[in-house]
Tab-separated table of N, CA and C in Angstrom:
chain	number	residue	atom	x	y	z
A	1	MET	N	5.197	-28.688	-1.563
A	1	MET	CA	6.595	-29.086	-1.530
A	1	MET	C	6.680	-30.609	-1.577
A	2	LEU	N	7.580	-31.108	-2.394
A	2	LEU	CA	7.833	-32.546	-2.439
A	2	LEU	C	8.484	-32.987	-1.134
A	3	PRO	N	8.316	-34.244	-0.743
A	3	PRO	CA	9.013	-34.752	0.450
A	3	PRO	C	10.534	-34.700	0.247
A	4	THR	N	11.269	-34.578	1.340
A	4	THR	CA	12.728	-34.460	1.235
A	4	THR	C	13.396	-35.634	0.507
A	5	PRO	N	12.898	-36.888	0.605
A	5	PRO	CA	13.547	-37.938	-0.183
A	5	PRO	C	13.460	-37.670	-1.692
A	6	ASP	N	12.299	-37.161	-2.155
A	6	ASP	CA	12.152	-36.839	-3.581
A	6	ASP	C	13.033	-35.654	-3.960
A	7	LEU	N	13.124	-34.657	-3.066
A	7	LEU	CA	14.003	-33.514	-3.324
A	7	LEU	C	15.459	-33.955	-3.396
A	8	SER	N	15.847	-34.869	-2.528
A	8	SER	CA	17.212	-35.394	-2.529
A	8	SER	C	17.503	-36.149	-3.825
A	9	ASP	N	16.524	-36.920	-4.299
A	9	ASP	CA	16.698	-37.638	-5.565
A	9	ASP	C	16.854	-36.660	-6.725
A	10	ALA	N	16.073	-35.564	-6.680
A	10	ALA	CA	16.101	-34.574	-7.765
A	10	ALA	C	17.365	-33.728	-7.728
A	11	ALA	N	17.946	-33.579	-6.556
A	11	ALA	CA	19.130	-32.728	-6.399
A	11	ALA	C	20.151	-33.429	-5.515
A	12	PRO	N	20.904	-34.369	-6.080
A	12	PRO	CA	21.870	-35.136	-5.280
A	12	PRO	C	22.925	-34.274	-4.595
A	13	GLU	N	23.112	-33.042	-5.067
A	13	GLU	CA	24.092	-32.155	-4.426
A	13	GLU	C	23.586	-31.606	-3.094
A	14	ALA	N	22.270	-31.706	-2.846
A	14	ALA	CA	21.717	-31.267	-1.555
A	14	ALA	C	22.278	-32.164	-0.460
A	15	ARG	N	22.559	-31.563	0.687
A	15	ARG	CA	23.179	-32.296	1.790
A	15	ARG	C	22.187	-32.489	2.925
A	16	ALA	N	22.124	-33.701	3.445
A	16	ALA	CA	21.271	-33.991	4.602
A	16	ALA	C	22.057	-33.701	5.875
A	17	ILE	N	21.419	-32.985	6.798
A	17	ILE	CA	22.041	-32.778	8.109
A	17	ILE	C	21.868	-34.084	8.869
A	18	GLU	N	22.967	-34.730	9.182
A	18	GLU	CA	22.970	-36.092	9.719
A	18	GLU	C	22.775	-36.108	11.230
A	19	LEU	N	21.551	-35.768	11.642
A	19	LEU	CA	21.206	-35.772	13.064
A	19	LEU	C	19.821	-36.379	13.243
A	20	PRO	N	19.536	-36.893	14.434
A	20	PRO	CA	18.226	-37.511	14.696
A	20	PRO	C	17.163	-36.456	15.025
A	21	TRP	N	16.605	-35.827	13.995
A	21	TRP	CA	15.636	-34.749	14.183
A	21	TRP	C	14.296	-35.264	14.673
A	22	CYS	N	13.635	-34.444	15.467
A	22	CYS	CA	12.238	-34.650	15.852
A	22	CYS	C	11.457	-33.460	15.304
A	23	ASN	N	10.293	-33.711	14.746
A	23	ASN	CA	9.457	-32.694	14.125
A	23	ASN	C	8.383	-32.283	15.127
A	24	TYR	N	8.386	-31.033	15.583
A	24	TYR	CA	7.501	-30.603	16.661
A	24	TYR	C	6.404	-29.626	16.267
A	25	GLY	N	6.592	-28.811	15.264
A	25	GLY	CA	5.616	-27.785	14.937
A	25	GLY	C	4.391	-28.333	14.243
A	26	ALA	N	3.336	-27.519	14.171
A	26	ALA	CA	2.119	-27.921	13.469
A	26	ALA	C	2.366	-28.005	11.965
A	27	ARG	N	3.314	-27.234	11.475
A	27	ARG	CA	3.684	-27.279	10.055
A	27	ARG	C	4.697	-28.404	9.903
A	28	ARG	N	4.248	-29.553	9.434
A	28	ARG	CA	5.081	-30.760	9.410
A	28	ARG	C	6.125	-30.752	8.295
A	29	GLN	N	5.931	-29.907	7.300
A	29	GLN	CA	6.847	-29.809	6.172
A	29	GLN	C	7.049	-28.319	5.909
A	30	PHE	N	8.307	-27.879	5.809
A	30	PHE	CA	8.558	-26.457	5.596
A	30	PHE	C	9.879	-26.255	4.872
A	31	SER	N	10.012	-25.068	4.288
A	31	SER	CA	11.233	-24.734	3.572
A	31	SER	C	11.391	-23.223	3.525
A	32	GLY	N	12.597	-22.775	3.236
A	32	GLY	CA	12.870	-21.353	3.107
A	32	GLY	C	14.360	-21.089	3.123
A	33	ARG	N	14.719	-19.827	2.915
A	33	ARG	CA	16.122	-19.408	2.957
A	33	ARG	C	16.591	-19.373	4.407
A	34	ALA	N	17.837	-19.761	4.630
A	34	ALA	CA	18.388	-19.857	5.986
A	34	ALA	C	18.817	-18.501	6.540
A	35	VAL	N	18.443	-18.278	7.785
A	35	VAL	CA	18.979	-17.212	8.619
A	35	VAL	C	19.709	-17.942	9.741
A	36	THR	N	20.989	-17.696	9.920
A	36	THR	CA	21.781	-18.500	10.846
A	36	THR	C	22.054	-17.786	12.162
A	37	VAL	N	22.012	-18.597	13.229
A	37	VAL	CA	22.287	-18.128	14.589
A	37	VAL	C	23.146	-19.171	15.279
A	38	LYS	N	24.173	-18.710	15.971
A	38	LYS	CA	24.977	-19.606	16.800
A	38	LYS	C	24.901	-19.102	18.226
A	39	CYS	N	24.461	-19.961	19.119
A	39	CYS	CA	24.327	-19.590	20.534
A	39	CYS	C	24.448	-20.846	21.378
A	40	PHE	N	24.806	-20.696	22.624
A	40	PHE	CA	24.937	-21.845	23.511
A	40	PHE	C	24.204	-21.545	24.808
A	41	GLU	N	23.091	-22.245	24.997
A	41	GLU	CA	22.285	-22.136	26.216
A	41	GLU	C	21.862	-20.695	26.515
A	42	ASP	N	21.722	-19.891	25.467
A	42	ASP	CA	21.281	-18.497	25.568
A	42	ASP	C	20.508	-18.182	24.290
A	43	ASN	N	19.195	-17.985	24.406
A	43	ASN	CA	18.394	-17.762	23.206
A	43	ASN	C	18.084	-16.284	22.961
A	44	SER	N	18.914	-15.390	23.439
A	44	SER	CA	18.693	-13.953	23.254
A	44	SER	C	18.545	-13.580	21.781
A	45	LEU	N	19.404	-14.120	20.906
A	45	LEU	CA	19.312	-13.812	19.482
A	45	LEU	C	18.073	-14.420	18.853
A	46	VAL	N	17.698	-15.622	19.270
A	46	VAL	CA	16.476	-16.247	18.765
A	46	VAL	C	15.284	-15.366	19.113
A	47	LYS	N	15.238	-14.913	20.354
A	47	LYS	CA	14.149	-14.038	20.801
A	47	LYS	C	14.095	-12.767	19.972
A	48	ALA	N	15.231	-12.165	19.706
A	48	ALA	CA	15.263	-10.938	18.910
A	48	ALA	C	14.788	-11.199	17.481
A	49	LEU	N	15.246	-12.274	16.867
A	49	LEU	CA	14.916	-12.544	15.470
A	49	LEU	C	13.449	-12.901	15.252
A	50	VAL	N	12.834	-13.644	16.157
A	50	VAL	CA	11.423	-14.000	15.948
A	50	VAL	C	10.528	-12.768	15.990
A	51	GLY	N	11.035	-11.671	16.544
A	51	GLY	CA	10.294	-10.422	16.567
A	51	GLY	C	10.392	-9.641	15.271
A	52	GLU	N	11.236	-10.094	14.349
A	52	GLU	CA	11.409	-9.437	13.058
A	52	GLU	C	10.614	-10.173	11.991
A	53	PRO	N	10.320	-9.521	10.861
A	53	PRO	CA	9.608	-10.210	9.770
A	53	PRO	C	10.398	-11.427	9.281
A	54	GLY	N	9.741	-12.572	9.260
A	54	GLY	CA	10.408	-13.797	8.829
A	54	GLY	C	10.450	-13.960	7.324
A	55	GLU	N	9.460	-13.407	6.644
A	55	GLU	CA	9.407	-13.450	5.182
A	55	GLU	C	9.573	-14.855	4.630
A	56	GLY	N	9.001	-15.854	5.324
A	56	GLY	CA	9.047	-17.230	4.855
A	56	GLY	C	10.392	-17.909	5.002
A	57	ARG	N	11.283	-17.302	5.774
A	57	ARG	CA	12.617	-17.885	5.956
A	57	ARG	C	12.625	-18.926	7.077
A	58	VAL	N	13.747	-19.649	7.165
A	58	VAL	CA	13.954	-20.673	8.191
A	58	VAL	C	15.137	-20.248	9.044
A	59	MET	N	14.923	-20.149	10.342
A	59	MET	CA	16.010	-19.842	11.265
A	59	MET	C	16.722	-21.152	11.614
A	60	VAL	N	18.014	-21.198	11.346
A	60	VAL	CA	18.830	-22.368	11.682
A	60	VAL	C	19.679	-21.978	12.880
A	61	VAL	N	19.487	-22.687	13.982
A	61	VAL	CA	20.114	-22.335	15.251
A	61	VAL	C	21.106	-23.420	15.667
A	62	ASP	N	22.364	-23.039	15.768
A	62	ASP	CA	23.403	-23.948	16.254
A	62	ASP	C	23.550	-23.722	17.753
A	63	GLY	N	22.904	-24.584	18.527
A	63	GLY	CA	22.999	-24.517	19.975
A	63	GLY	C	24.034	-25.465	20.538
A	64	GLY	N	24.945	-25.905	19.688
A	64	GLY	CA	26.010	-26.792	20.146
A	64	GLY	C	25.528	-28.175	20.552
A	65	GLY	N	24.275	-28.494	20.223
A	65	GLY	CA	23.723	-29.804	20.574
A	65	GLY	C	23.382	-29.944	22.044
A	66	SER	N	23.418	-28.851	22.797
A	66	SER	CA	23.140	-28.929	24.233
A	66	SER	C	21.716	-29.385	24.492
A	67	ARG	N	21.570	-30.264	25.442
A	67	ARG	CA	20.253	-30.754	25.864
A	67	ARG	C	19.892	-30.236	27.256
A	68	ARG	N	20.628	-29.236	27.744
A	68	ARG	CA	20.392	-28.726	29.100
A	68	ARG	C	19.437	-27.546	29.154
A	69	ARG	N	19.347	-26.743	28.093
A	69	ARG	CA	18.526	-25.526	28.073
A	69	ARG	C	17.751	-25.442	26.762
A	70	ALA	N	16.454	-25.167	26.842
A	70	ALA	CA	15.600	-25.070	25.660
A	70	ALA	C	15.814	-23.735	24.954
A	71	LEU	N	16.096	-23.791	23.658
A	71	LEU	CA	16.324	-22.583	22.872
A	71	LEU	C	15.041	-22.006	22.282
A	72	LEU	N	13.933	-22.740	22.394
A	72	LEU	CA	12.648	-22.263	21.891
A	72	LEU	C	11.548	-22.759	22.812
A	73	GLY	N	10.590	-21.868	23.099
A	73	GLY	CA	9.404	-22.212	23.867
A	73	GLY	C	8.169	-21.715	23.136
A	74	ASP	N	7.004	-21.898	23.763
A	74	ASP	CA	5.750	-21.573	23.096
A	74	ASP	C	5.603	-20.103	22.727
A	75	MET	N	6.018	-19.197	23.590
A	75	MET	CA	5.832	-17.767	23.297
A	75	MET	C	6.682	-17.315	22.107
A	76	LEU	N	7.919	-17.767	22.037
A	76	LEU	CA	8.759	-17.408	20.901
A	76	LEU	C	8.264	-18.080	19.621
A	77	ALA	N	7.787	-19.310	19.722
A	77	ALA	CA	7.238	-20.003	18.547
A	77	ALA	C	6.013	-19.261	18.020
A	78	GLU	N	5.123	-18.832	18.917
A	78	GLU	CA	3.932	-18.093	18.493
A	78	GLU	C	4.322	-16.777	17.822
A	79	GLN	N	5.338	-16.096	18.358
A	79	GLN	CA	5.791	-14.849	17.769
A	79	GLN	C	6.402	-15.093	16.387
A	80	ALA	N	7.173	-16.157	16.251
A	80	ALA	CA	7.768	-16.495	14.954
A	80	ALA	C	6.682	-16.751	13.915
A	81	ALA	N	5.666	-17.516	14.287
A	81	ALA	CA	4.569	-17.804	13.365
A	81	ALA	C	3.837	-16.523	12.978
A	82	ALA	N	3.558	-15.679	13.949
A	82	ALA	CA	2.846	-14.421	13.687
A	82	ALA	C	3.645	-13.492	12.774
A	83	ASN	N	4.971	-13.590	12.819
A	83	ASN	CA	5.820	-12.715	12.022
A	83	ASN	C	6.275	-13.332	10.699
A	84	GLY	N	5.691	-14.481	10.338
A	84	GLY	CA	5.925	-15.037	9.015
A	84	GLY	C	7.151	-15.898	8.821
A	85	TRP	N	7.708	-16.436	9.894
A	85	TRP	CA	8.795	-17.399	9.748
A	85	TRP	C	8.205	-18.731	9.300
A	86	ALA	N	8.869	-19.417	8.371
A	86	ALA	CA	8.414	-20.742	7.944
A	86	ALA	C	8.715	-21.776	9.023
A	87	GLY	N	9.861	-21.635	9.685
A	87	GLY	CA	10.216	-22.605	10.709
A	87	GLY	C	11.578	-22.356	11.303
A	88	LEU	N	11.923	-23.232	12.235
A	88	LEU	CA	13.230	-23.208	12.887
A	88	LEU	C	13.801	-24.615	12.881
A	89	VAL	N	15.091	-24.711	12.619
A	89	VAL	CA	15.842	-25.957	12.733
A	89	VAL	C	16.847	-25.702	13.843
A	90	ILE	N	16.735	-26.471	14.931
A	90	ILE	CA	17.513	-26.176	16.132
A	90	ILE	C	18.408	-27.356	16.506
A	91	TYR	N	19.717	-27.123	16.428
A	91	TYR	CA	20.693	-28.099	16.888
A	91	TYR	C	20.806	-27.906	18.401
A	92	GLY	N	19.782	-28.400	19.072
A	92	GLY	CA	19.593	-28.244	20.503
A	92	GLY	C	18.182	-28.709	20.828
A	93	VAL	N	17.645	-28.246	21.948
A	93	VAL	CA	16.336	-28.723	22.403
A	93	VAL	C	15.357	-27.570	22.594
A	94	ILE	N	14.070	-27.941	22.717
A	94	ILE	CA	12.995	-26.978	22.898
A	94	ILE	C	12.150	-27.392	24.095
A	95	ARG	N	11.152	-26.570	24.436
A	95	ARG	CA	10.196	-26.914	25.488
A	95	ARG	C	8.806	-26.460	25.054
A	96	ASP	N	7.801	-26.706	25.880
A	96	ASP	CA	6.408	-26.355	25.568
A	96	ASP	C	5.935	-27.038	24.292
A	97	VAL	N	6.257	-28.314	24.139
A	97	VAL	CA	5.997	-29.008	22.877
A	97	VAL	C	4.511	-29.148	22.551
A	98	ASP	N	3.647	-29.248	23.548
A	98	ASP	CA	2.223	-29.364	23.235
A	98	ASP	C	1.711	-28.098	22.567
A	99	GLU	N	2.098	-26.949	23.092
A	99	GLU	CA	1.693	-25.678	22.499
A	99	GLU	C	2.351	-25.478	21.134
A	100	ILE	N	3.620	-25.797	21.005
A	100	ILE	CA	4.320	-25.654	19.727
A	100	ILE	C	3.680	-26.558	18.673
A	101	GLY	N	3.211	-27.719	19.086
A	101	GLY	CA	2.540	-28.633	18.171
A	101	GLY	C	1.242	-28.081	17.608
A	102	ARG	N	0.699	-27.049	18.231
A	102	ARG	CA	-0.524	-26.395	17.736
A	102	ARG	C	-0.221	-25.063	17.040
A	103	THR	N	1.041	-24.713	16.924
A	103	THR	CA	1.453	-23.434	16.333
A	103	THR	C	1.814	-23.646	14.867
A	104	ASP	N	1.298	-22.765	13.987
A	104	ASP	CA	1.539	-22.880	12.548
A	104	ASP	C	2.973	-22.467	12.227
A	105	LEU	N	3.882	-23.367	12.523
A	105	LEU	CA	5.305	-23.132	12.371
A	105	LEU	C	5.990	-24.482	12.241
A	106	GLY	N	7.016	-24.562	11.421
A	106	GLY	CA	7.826	-25.764	11.367
A	106	GLY	C	8.901	-25.695	12.439
A	107	VAL	N	9.087	-26.780	13.173
A	107	VAL	CA	10.130	-26.816	14.203
A	107	VAL	C	10.772	-28.203	14.194
A	108	GLN	N	12.065	-28.227	13.909
A	108	GLN	CA	12.862	-29.444	14.011
A	108	GLN	C	13.900	-29.197	15.104
A	109	ALA	N	14.043	-30.155	16.015
A	109	ALA	CA	15.018	-30.041	17.106
A	109	ALA	C	15.472	-31.439	17.495
A	110	LEU	N	16.475	-31.503	18.366
A	110	LEU	CA	17.010	-32.794	18.806
A	110	LEU	C	16.163	-33.442	19.887
A	111	GLY	N	15.368	-32.660	20.601
A	111	GLY	CA	14.574	-33.205	21.689
A	111	GLY	C	14.005	-32.089	22.542
A	112	THR	N	13.671	-32.442	23.777
A	112	THR	CA	13.033	-31.482	24.678
A	112	THR	C	13.686	-31.493	26.053
A	113	VAL	N	13.497	-30.378	26.750
A	113	VAL	CA	13.878	-30.252	28.156
A	113	VAL	C	12.999	-29.132	28.713
A	114	PRO	N	12.565	-29.197	29.972
A	114	PRO	CA	11.685	-28.148	30.489
A	114	PRO	C	12.387	-26.862	30.925
A	115	VAL	N	13.703	-26.823	30.926
A	115	VAL	CA	14.465	-25.704	31.487
A	115	VAL	C	14.723	-24.633	30.428
A	116	LYS	N	14.408	-23.360	30.770
A	116	LYS	CA	14.659	-22.259	29.833
A	116	LYS	C	16.130	-21.872	29.841
A	117	THR	N	16.501	-21.045	28.852
A	117	THR	CA	17.897	-20.616	28.742
A	117	THR	C	18.167	-19.419	29.637
A	118	ASP	N	19.439	-19.152	29.800
A	118	ASP	CA	19.876	-17.890	30.377
A	118	ASP	C	19.721	-16.831	29.299
A	119	LYS	N	19.648	-15.577	29.697
A	119	LYS	CA	19.612	-14.456	28.748
A	119	LYS	C	20.841	-13.592	29.039
A	120	ARG	N	21.931	-13.880	28.329
A	120	ARG	CA	23.176	-13.146	28.525
A	120	ARG	C	23.490	-12.235	27.345
A	121	GLY	N	22.635	-12.275	26.311
A	121	GLY	CA	22.880	-11.463	25.124
A	121	GLY	C	24.049	-11.943	24.296
A	122	GLU	N	24.370	-13.244	24.411
A	122	GLU	CA	25.511	-13.808	23.693
A	122	GLU	C	25.048	-14.525	22.431
A	123	GLY	N	25.954	-14.680	21.498
A	123	GLY	CA	25.675	-15.423	20.279
A	123	GLY	C	26.112	-14.659	19.052
A	124	GLN	N	26.001	-15.318	17.907
A	124	GLN	CA	26.382	-14.732	16.629
A	124	GLN	C	25.274	-14.982	15.621
A	125	GLN	N	25.132	-14.044	14.698
A	125	GLN	CA	24.113	-14.157	13.651
A	125	GLN	C	24.764	-13.941	12.299
A	126	GLY	N	24.224	-14.623	11.272
A	126	GLY	CA	24.692	-14.395	9.912
A	126	GLY	C	26.052	-14.979	9.608
A	127	ILE	N	26.387	-16.074	10.269
A	127	ILE	CA	27.665	-16.747	10.015
A	127	ILE	C	27.393	-18.153	9.493
A	128	ALA	N	28.388	-18.756	8.856
A	128	ALA	CA	28.272	-20.146	8.429
A	128	ALA	C	28.299	-21.045	9.662
A	129	LEU	N	27.414	-22.019	9.673
A	129	LEU	CA	27.330	-22.989	10.775
A	129	LEU	C	27.852	-24.334	10.290
A	130	HIS	N	28.367	-25.130	11.227
A	130	HIS	CA	28.887	-26.460	10.906
A	130	HIS	C	28.375	-27.437	11.953
A	131	PHE	N	27.434	-28.291	11.575
A	131	PHE	CA	26.986	-29.374	12.451
A	131	PHE	C	26.309	-30.449	11.618
A	132	GLY	N	26.244	-31.647	12.162
A	132	GLY	CA	25.612	-32.759	11.448
A	132	GLY	C	26.259	-33.079	10.123
A	133	GLY	N	27.571	-32.822	10.002
A	133	GLY	CA	28.301	-33.143	8.783
A	133	GLY	C	28.070	-32.180	7.632
A	134	VAL	N	27.459	-31.018	7.908
A	134	VAL	CA	27.079	-30.080	6.852
A	134	VAL	C	27.471	-28.654	7.242
A	135	GLU	N	27.792	-27.851	6.245
A	135	GLU	CA	27.924	-26.409	6.451
A	135	GLU	C	26.628	-25.763	5.986
A	136	ILE	N	26.095	-24.873	6.811
A	136	ILE	CA	24.887	-24.123	6.469
A	136	ILE	C	25.273	-22.653	6.450
A	137	ALA	N	25.151	-22.025	5.284
A	137	ALA	CA	25.496	-20.613	5.135
A	137	ALA	C	24.219	-19.782	5.109
A	138	PRO	N	24.293	-18.538	5.545
A	138	PRO	CA	23.127	-17.664	5.416
A	138	PRO	C	22.665	-17.623	3.962
A	139	GLY	N	21.353	-17.754	3.762
A	139	GLY	CA	20.801	-17.725	2.416
A	139	GLY	C	20.685	-19.078	1.744
A	140	ASP	N	21.291	-20.135	2.314
A	140	ASP	CA	21.090	-21.478	1.773
A	140	ASP	C	19.603	-21.817	1.826
A	141	TYR	N	19.196	-22.798	1.035
A	141	TYR	CA	17.810	-23.264	1.040
A	141	TYR	C	17.692	-24.445	1.991
A	142	ILE	N	16.711	-24.373	2.873
A	142	ILE	CA	16.459	-25.426	3.863
A	142	ILE	C	15.136	-26.093	3.522
A	143	TYR	N	15.114	-27.410	3.544
A	143	TYR	CA	13.909	-28.203	3.308
A	143	TYR	C	13.790	-29.206	4.443
A	144	ALA	N	12.653	-29.230	5.122
A	144	ALA	CA	12.512	-30.104	6.293
A	144	ALA	C	11.151	-30.785	6.311
A	145	ASP	N	11.155	-32.029	6.750
A	145	ASP	CA	9.920	-32.783	6.980
A	145	ASP	C	10.246	-33.939	7.915
A	146	ASN	N	9.340	-34.888	8.042
A	146	ASN	CA	9.548	-36.010	8.966
A	146	ASN	C	10.736	-36.899	8.586
A	147	ASN	N	11.237	-36.768	7.363
A	147	ASN	CA	12.376	-37.566	6.913
A	147	ASN	C	13.716	-36.964	7.286
A	148	GLY	N	13.728	-35.666	7.578
A	148	GLY	CA	14.978	-35.015	7.930
A	148	GLY	C	15.066	-33.612	7.383
A	149	VAL	N	16.290	-33.095	7.340
A	149	VAL	CA	16.540	-31.719	6.916
A	149	VAL	C	17.608	-31.726	5.826
A	150	LEU	N	17.286	-31.070	4.700
A	150	LEU	CA	18.218	-30.914	3.588
A	150	LEU	C	18.675	-29.469	3.491
A	151	VAL	N	19.915	-29.291	3.041
A	151	VAL	CA	20.494	-27.969	2.802
A	151	VAL	C	20.989	-27.943	1.363
A	152	SER	N	20.654	-26.864	0.655
A	152	SER	CA	21.099	-26.723	-0.729
A	152	SER	C	21.515	-25.279	-0.975
A	153	ARG	N	22.574	-25.091	-1.740
A	153	ARG	CA	23.011	-23.743	-2.110
A	153	ARG	C	22.018	-23.103	-3.074
A	154	GLU	N	21.374	-23.933	-3.901
A	154	GLU	CA	20.412	-23.464	-4.901
A	154	GLU	C	19.018	-24.010	-4.565
A	155	ALA	N	18.000	-23.318	-5.034
A	155	ALA	CA	16.630	-23.805	-4.863
A	155	ALA	C	16.464	-25.125	-5.624
A	156	ILE	N	15.696	-26.035	-5.069
A	156	ILE	CA	15.423	-27.321	-5.706
A	156	ILE	C	14.016	-27.269	-6.285
A	157	ALA	N	13.873	-27.614	-7.567
A	157	ALA	CA	12.561	-27.635	-8.211
A	157	ALA	C	11.641	-28.575	-7.449
A	158	GLY	N	10.446	-28.097	-7.135
A	158	GLY	CA	9.481	-28.893	-6.370
A	158	GLY	C	9.588	-28.662	-4.877
A	159	GLY	N	10.566	-27.830	-4.477
A	159	GLY	CA	10.811	-27.598	-3.060
A	159	GLY	C	10.076	-26.465	-2.461
C-alpha cells in the first residue's frame, strides 16, 4: 500500500479524518472496507464484532472522543487479529498498548487510558458516522498509517 500522502495526491476526493491519531498496532499501515460502530464508553459491540470474521475489513468506532474509558484492550485486539480484521480506527482511547503494539493488527486511536468500559450492551452498528470533519459510511474504504486516516467512497489505486 502506498503511504496516505501519496494516496491523497492520487485521489484528491479522499477525505482525511482531521484528528490527532496515534498509531498503536504492530501493523503500522492498513486498509480495508469500513464496518461502523457507534458507542460511548461501552465496547459491547466492539467485543461482539472482533469475534466475527474480519475479512480484511477495518472497524471504525465512534466513541464520541471520550478519553475516560478504553474501547479496545489486548484481548479484543488479539481476537480481532486472529479473526482477520485489518485494523480498527477508534475515535476514543485504548489500553494495553504494549501488548497491542505486538499484535498483528492496525490500531489508530486518540490516546490511552487504563480504565475499561462498562458493558451495557449499548451502541449502534452499520450506520454513517460523523467525526473529524468527515462522514464515514459502512463499506467506505479506509487507509491508515503514521500520517493519518483517509476515507474514500471508491478504492484508490495503490491502496
